[in-house]
Structures are given as C-alpha cells and as structure tokens.
PDB file of C-alpha atoms in Angstrom:
ATOM      1  CA  MET A   8       0.083   0.061   0.001  1.00  0.00           C
ATOM      2  CA  ALA A   9       2.881   2.436   0.710  1.00  0.00           C
ATOM      3  CA  ASP A  10       4.106   2.022  -2.869  1.00  0.00           C
ATOM      4  CA  LEU A  11       0.795   3.317  -4.151  1.00  0.00           C
ATOM      5  CA  LEU A  12       1.296   6.731  -2.623  1.00  0.00           C
ATOM      6  CA  THR A  13       4.578   7.575  -4.340  1.00  0.00           C
ATOM      7  CA  LYS A  14       5.373   9.804  -7.250  1.00  0.00           C
ATOM      8  CA  ASP A  15       6.405   6.670  -9.267  1.00  0.00           C
ATOM      9  CA  ASN A  16       2.707   5.612  -9.299  1.00  0.00           C
ATOM     10  CA  PRO A  17       1.135   7.311 -12.267  1.00  0.00           C
ATOM     11  CA  VAL A  18      -2.370   7.179 -10.695  1.00  0.00           C
ATOM     12  CA  PHE A  19      -1.238   8.892  -7.464  1.00  0.00           C
ATOM     13  CA  SER A  20       0.759  11.561  -9.565  1.00  0.00           C
ATOM     14  CA  GLY A  21      -2.317  12.238 -11.635  1.00  0.00           C
ATOM     15  CA  TYR A  22      -4.467  12.489  -8.529  1.00  0.00           C
ATOM     16  CA  VAL A  23      -2.039  14.974  -7.033  1.00  0.00           C
ATOM     17  CA  PHE A  24      -1.927  16.967 -10.301  1.00  0.00           C
ATOM     18  CA  TRP A  25      -5.629  17.203 -10.668  1.00  0.00           C
ATOM     19  CA  SER A  26      -6.261  17.911  -7.049  1.00  0.00           C
ATOM     20  CA  LEU A  27      -3.742  20.741  -7.203  1.00  0.00           C
ATOM     21  CA  ILE A  28      -5.571  22.243 -10.369  1.00  0.00           C
ATOM     22  CA  LEU A  29      -8.948  22.027  -8.466  1.00  0.00           C
ATOM     23  CA  MET A  30      -7.556  23.677  -5.332  1.00  0.00           C
ATOM     24  CA  LEU A  31      -6.016  26.492  -7.368  1.00  0.00           C
ATOM     25  CA  LYS A  32      -9.326  26.901  -9.142  1.00  0.00           C
ATOM     26  CA  MET A  33     -11.074  27.174  -5.706  1.00  0.00           C
ATOM     27  CA  LEU A  34      -8.395  29.664  -4.438  1.00  0.00           C
ATOM     28  CA  CYS A  35      -8.964  31.723  -7.738  1.00  0.00           C
ATOM     29  CA  LEU A  36     -12.629  31.853  -7.042  1.00  0.00           C
ATOM     30  CA  TYR A  37     -11.869  33.221  -3.583  1.00  0.00           C
ATOM     31  CA  PHE A  38      -9.859  36.064  -5.086  1.00  0.00           C
ATOM     32  CA  LEU A  39     -12.499  36.601  -7.792  1.00  0.00           C
ATOM     33  CA  THR A  40     -15.086  37.008  -5.109  1.00  0.00           C
ATOM     34  CA  VAL A  41     -13.042  39.625  -3.318  1.00  0.00           C
ATOM     35  CA  ARG A  42     -12.405  41.389  -6.594  1.00  0.00           C
ATOM     36  CA  GLN A  43     -16.084  41.402  -7.388  1.00  0.00           C
ATOM     37  CA  ARG A  44     -16.923  42.890  -3.923  1.00  0.00           C
ATOM     38  CA  PHE A  45     -14.374  45.645  -4.256  1.00  0.00           C
ATOM     39  CA  ARG A  46     -15.378  46.371  -7.886  1.00  0.00           C
ATOM     40  CA  LYS A  47     -19.030  46.645  -7.158  1.00  0.00           C
ATOM     41  CA  LYS A  48     -18.275  48.174  -3.692  1.00  0.00           C
ATOM     42  CA  VAL A  49     -20.848  45.679  -2.076  1.00  0.00           C
ATOM     43  CA  PHE A  50     -19.711  44.055   1.175  1.00  0.00           C
ATOM     44  CA  ILE A  51     -21.152  41.617   3.516  1.00  0.00           C
ATOM     45  CA  SER A  52     -20.539  43.478   6.859  1.00  0.00           C
ATOM     46  CA  PRO A  53     -20.169  47.136   7.912  1.00  0.00           C
ATOM     47  CA  GLU A  54     -16.469  46.457   9.099  1.00  0.00           C
ATOM     48  CA  ASP A  55     -15.482  45.814   5.542  1.00  0.00           C
ATOM     49  CA  LEU A  56     -16.482  49.267   4.443  1.00  0.00           C
ATOM     50  CA  PHE A  57     -13.169  50.435   6.095  1.00  0.00           C
ATOM     51  CA  PHE A  58     -11.209  49.108   3.134  1.00  0.00           C
ATOM     52  CA  VAL A  59     -13.083  51.211   0.495  1.00  0.00           C
ATOM     53  CA  ARG A  60     -11.130  54.136  -0.649  1.00  0.00           C
ATOM     54  CA  GLY A  61     -13.249  57.290  -1.045  1.00  0.00           C
ATOM     55  CA  GLY A  62     -16.269  55.783   0.681  1.00  0.00           C
ATOM     56  CA  GLY A  63     -19.382  54.871  -1.322  1.00  0.00           C
ATOM     57  CA  GLY A  64     -19.465  51.220  -0.394  1.00  0.00           C
ATOM     58  CA  GLU A  65     -22.623  49.536   0.957  1.00  0.00           C
ATOM     59  CA  VAL A  66     -23.612  46.468   2.830  1.00  0.00           C
ATOM     60  CA  ARG A  67     -25.824  44.137   0.786  1.00  0.00           C
ATOM     61  CA  ASN A  68     -26.228  40.443   0.176  1.00  0.00           C
ATOM     62  CA  ASP A  69     -28.254  40.718  -3.006  1.00  0.00           C
ATOM     63  CA  ASP A  70     -25.759  41.950  -5.717  1.00  0.00           C
ATOM     64  CA  ASP A  71     -26.124  39.273  -8.502  1.00  0.00           C
ATOM     65  CA  ASP A  72     -22.595  39.615  -9.782  1.00  0.00           C
ATOM     66  CA  VAL A  73     -21.055  38.998  -6.374  1.00  0.00           C
ATOM     67  CA  GLU A  74     -23.428  36.301  -5.379  1.00  0.00           C
ATOM     68  CA  ARG A  75     -22.894  34.409  -8.504  1.00  0.00           C
ATOM     69  CA  VAL A  76     -19.150  34.107  -7.875  1.00  0.00           C
ATOM     70  CA  ARG A  77     -19.687  33.422  -4.208  1.00  0.00           C
ATOM     71  CA  ARG A  78     -22.107  30.606  -4.960  1.00  0.00           C
ATOM     72  CA  ALA A  79     -19.591  29.038  -7.391  1.00  0.00           C
ATOM     73  CA  HIS A  80     -16.939  29.165  -4.723  1.00  0.00           C
ATOM     74  CA  ARG A  81     -19.324  27.646  -2.155  1.00  0.00           C
ATOM     75  CA  ASN A  82     -20.148  24.922  -4.620  1.00  0.00           C
ATOM     76  CA  ASP A  83     -16.536  24.190  -5.011  1.00  0.00           C
ATOM     77  CA  LEU A  84     -16.097  24.036  -1.212  1.00  0.00           C
ATOM     78  CA  GLU A  85     -18.830  21.459  -1.054  1.00  0.00           C
ATOM     79  CA  ASN A  86     -17.625  19.283  -3.969  1.00  0.00           C
ATOM     80  CA  ILE A  87     -13.890  19.473  -4.238  1.00  0.00           C
ATOM     81  CA  PRO A  88     -13.078  18.064  -0.808  1.00  0.00           C
ATOM     82  CA  LEU A  89     -15.254  15.054  -1.494  1.00  0.00           C
ATOM     83  CA  PHE A  90     -13.125  14.421  -4.626  1.00  0.00           C
ATOM     84  CA  LEU A  91      -9.944  14.712  -2.580  1.00  0.00           C
ATOM     85  CA  VAL A  92     -11.176  12.061  -0.103  1.00  0.00           C
ATOM     86  CA  ALA A  93     -12.739   9.785  -2.677  1.00  0.00           C
ATOM     87  CA  GLY A  94      -9.938  10.159  -5.140  1.00  0.00           C
ATOM     88  CA  LEU A  95      -7.325   9.181  -2.479  1.00  0.00           C
ATOM     89  CA  PHE A  96      -9.406   6.138  -1.468  1.00  0.00           C
ATOM     90  CA  TYR A  97      -9.587   5.304  -5.215  1.00  0.00           C
ATOM     91  CA  VAL A  98      -5.836   5.534  -5.574  1.00  0.00           C
ATOM     92  CA  LEU A  99      -5.530   2.990  -2.629  1.00  0.00           C
ATOM     93  CA  THR A 100      -7.540   0.517  -4.718  1.00  0.00           C
ATOM     94  CA  ASP A 101      -4.689   0.314  -7.222  1.00  0.00           C
ATOM     95  CA  PRO A 102      -6.974   1.013 -10.274  1.00  0.00           C
ATOM     96  CA  SER A 103      -5.931   0.858 -13.937  1.00  0.00           C
ATOM     97  CA  PRO A 104      -3.950   3.988 -14.731  1.00  0.00           C
ATOM     98  CA  ASP A 105      -5.725   4.751 -17.888  1.00  0.00           C
ATOM     99  CA  VAL A 106      -9.186   4.598 -16.259  1.00  0.00           C
ATOM    100  CA  ALA A 107      -8.136   6.481 -13.107  1.00  0.00           C
ATOM    101  CA  LEU A 108      -6.377   9.262 -14.953  1.00  0.00           C
ATOM    102  CA  ASN A 109      -9.320   9.736 -17.294  1.00  0.00           C
ATOM    103  CA  LEU A 110     -11.720   9.778 -14.338  1.00  0.00           C
ATOM    104  CA  PHE A 111      -9.624  12.448 -12.606  1.00  0.00           C
ATOM    105  CA  ARG A 112      -9.339  14.509 -15.803  1.00  0.00           C
ATOM    106  CA  VAL A 113     -13.119  14.289 -16.555  1.00  0.00           C
ATOM    107  CA  TYR A 114     -14.058  15.332 -12.993  1.00  0.00           C
ATOM    108  CA  ALA A 115     -11.640  18.295 -13.019  1.00  0.00           C
ATOM    109  CA  VAL A 116     -12.676  19.438 -16.491  1.00  0.00           C
ATOM    110  CA  ALA A 117     -16.293  19.210 -15.561  1.00  0.00           C
ATOM    111  CA  ARG A 118     -15.819  21.302 -12.423  1.00  0.00           C
ATOM    112  CA  ILE A 119     -14.005  23.990 -14.508  1.00  0.00           C
ATOM    113  CA  LEU A 120     -16.637  23.986 -17.062  1.00  0.00           C
ATOM    114  CA  HIS A 121     -19.275  24.202 -14.411  1.00  0.00           C
ATOM    115  CA  THR A 122     -17.650  27.348 -12.993  1.00  0.00           C
ATOM    116  CA  LEU A 123     -17.297  28.893 -16.531  1.00  0.00           C
ATOM    117  CA  VAL A 124     -20.839  28.178 -17.640  1.00  0.00           C
ATOM    118  CA  TYR A 125     -22.220  29.267 -14.265  1.00  0.00           C
ATOM    119  CA  SER A 126     -20.277  32.605 -14.387  1.00  0.00           C
ATOM    120  CA  ARG A 127     -20.894  33.381 -18.101  1.00  0.00           C
ATOM    121  CA  LEU A 128     -24.625  32.478 -18.557  1.00  0.00           C
ATOM    122  CA  ARG A 129     -25.976  35.612 -16.892  1.00  0.00           C
ATOM    123  CA  GLY A 130     -29.672  36.336 -17.114  1.00  0.00           C
ATOM    124  CA  VAL A 131     -30.420  32.779 -18.311  1.00  0.00           C
ATOM    125  CA  PRO A 132     -32.680  30.799 -16.103  1.00  0.00           C
ATOM    126  CA  ARG A 133     -31.212  27.691 -14.710  1.00  0.00           C
ATOM    127  CA  GLN A 134     -33.972  25.647 -16.116  1.00  0.00           C
ATOM    128  CA  THR A 135     -32.818  26.407 -19.710  1.00  0.00           C
ATOM    129  CA  THR A 136     -29.282  24.903 -19.252  1.00  0.00           C
ATOM    130  CA  CYS A 137     -28.456  21.189 -19.247  1.00  0.00           C
ATOM    131  CA  GLU A 138     -28.082  21.264 -15.509  1.00  0.00           C
ATOM    132  CA  GLY A 139     -31.716  22.287 -15.025  1.00  0.00           C
ATOM    133  CA  ASP A 140     -33.060  20.463 -18.118  1.00  0.00           C
ATOM    134  CA  PRO A 141     -36.174  18.424 -17.225  1.00  0.00           C
ATOM    135  CA  VAL A 142     -34.837  15.723 -19.437  1.00  0.00           C
ATOM    136  CA  LEU A 143     -31.945  15.060 -17.328  1.00  0.00           C
ATOM    137  CA  ARG A 144     -34.011  15.186 -14.221  1.00  0.00           C
ATOM    138  CA  GLY A 145     -36.605  12.956 -15.685  1.00  0.00           C
ATOM    139  CA  THR A 146     -39.485  15.154 -14.535  1.00  0.00           C
ATOM    140  CA  HIS A 147     -40.787  16.281 -17.854  1.00  0.00           C
ATOM    141  CA  ARG A 148     -43.012  13.903 -19.910  1.00  0.00           C
ATOM    142  CA  HIS A 149     -43.193  15.624 -23.248  1.00  0.00           C
ATOM    143  CA  PRO A 150     -42.914  13.190 -26.014  1.00  0.00           C
ATOM    144  CA  ARG A 151     -39.624  14.937 -27.391  1.00  0.00           C
ATOM    145  CA  HIS A 152     -38.215  14.599 -23.904  1.00  0.00           C
ATOM    146  CA  SER A 153     -39.299  11.014 -23.638  1.00  0.00           C
ATOM    147  CA  ALA A 154     -37.362  10.324 -26.861  1.00  0.00           C
ATOM    148  CA  ALA A 155     -34.276  12.054 -25.437  1.00  0.00           C
ATOM    149  CA  ILE A 156     -34.504   9.758 -22.297  1.00  0.00           C
ATOM    150  CA  LEU A 157     -34.884   6.780 -24.599  1.00  0.00           C
ATOM    151  CA  GLY A 158     -31.733   7.858 -26.581  1.00  0.00           C
ATOM    152  CA  ASP A 159     -33.295   9.008 -29.838  1.00  0.00           C
ATOM    153  CA  LEU A 160     -32.106  12.580 -29.246  1.00  0.00           C
ATOM    154  CA  PRO A 161     -29.120  13.796 -27.488  1.00  0.00           C
ATOM    155  CA  PRO A 162     -29.774  15.407 -23.982  1.00  0.00           C
ATOM    156  CA  CYS A 163     -30.494  19.137 -23.957  1.00  0.00           C
ATOM    157  CA  VAL A 164     -30.894  19.162 -27.773  1.00  0.00           C
ATOM    158  CA  GLY A 165     -33.991  21.400 -27.302  1.00  0.00           C
ATOM    159  CA  SER A 166     -32.449  23.742 -24.756  1.00  0.00           C
ATOM    160  CA  PRO A 167     -32.376  27.405 -25.874  1.00  0.00           C
ATOM    161  CA  VAL A 168     -28.961  27.857 -24.390  1.00  0.00           C
ATOM    162  CA  ILE A 169     -27.572  24.931 -26.290  1.00  0.00           C
ATOM    163  CA  ARG A 170     -29.175  26.111 -29.525  1.00  0.00           C
ATOM    164  CA  THR A 171     -27.548  29.547 -29.072  1.00  0.00           C
ATOM    165  CA  MET A 172     -24.221  28.195 -28.208  1.00  0.00           C
ATOM    166  CA  PHE A 173     -24.176  25.685 -31.089  1.00  0.00           C
ATOM    167  CA  PRO A 174     -26.293  27.031 -33.933  1.00  0.00           C
ATOM    168  CA  HIS A 175     -27.027  24.841 -37.001  1.00  0.00           C
TER     169      HIS A 175
END
C-alpha cells in the first residue's frame, strides 16, 4: 500500500496533479469574489467598508454579480473536498492508470466547465441549461423529452442555451 502513494505511481501523480488544479481553481474563485466585492463596492459586513477608498461602499447580500461568484466558490467548497477524499481512496484500490487518470481528468474539467458556464450565462434561467433540463432530471413527460430519455435525441438538444451556443 505504501508504494501506491509515491510519485512513481502514475495514478497517484495524476491524482495529485488534478487535485492541485482544483484547489488552485477554488483559490482563484476566492480572489475573484473579493475582486467582485471591491469592484461593485458591495460588502457583507459594515466592518468591510473600512477598506473602501473614497467611501461609497454599501452592505448588501443581493448583488447578482458578487453572489454568482460566491455561490460558485461555495459549490467548490462542497464538492472538491469530496473529490480529494474519494480520489485518495480510489488511488488506494490500485486502479488501472488509464481509467483512473481519465476519471480524474473528466471530473476536473467538468468542475472547471461548471464554473465557466455558471459565471458566463448571466440572465439565463437555470431551467434552460443542461443542469436544470427536465430531460436530465426525468421530470418532464413531453414526447420529445421521452425520446431523449430513450436515446433517440441527445440530451439538452432542445435547450435554448444549447441552440444559441451551437447554432445549426
């Protein structure tokens, strides 16, 4: 077991690499939240107004730009530690390097894409993205969606967001 947690093990090296990428992403979101608060001069407590040059700051919890970045950071704080624990246990099972490295890579890229999509799709209701698509949740029973569940159509093919991102 001790030889599984060395830099000579490609699975462990891949786990460490992708874990560092995810932790750096989480750290960047922290600084992005701070930047948004100072750019918009919107803070969470009156004590933070001390740092605003020239005054003009306000205490609010409802600024959409700040809250969007803060929620993305909170989402990372909820999900990335689980990856760190589960990934380490997975390394200890001595998995196939190809499978393990691809799983780590897919998870990390999905987390990065989640943050990019969440921060770029402003003003789009969550229900129109793939994440909130009734097809993926299985809650909508429209014939077109039933076909997507059965595999006749790719998921989210009817989503307005997907249609604008990938026009025909």
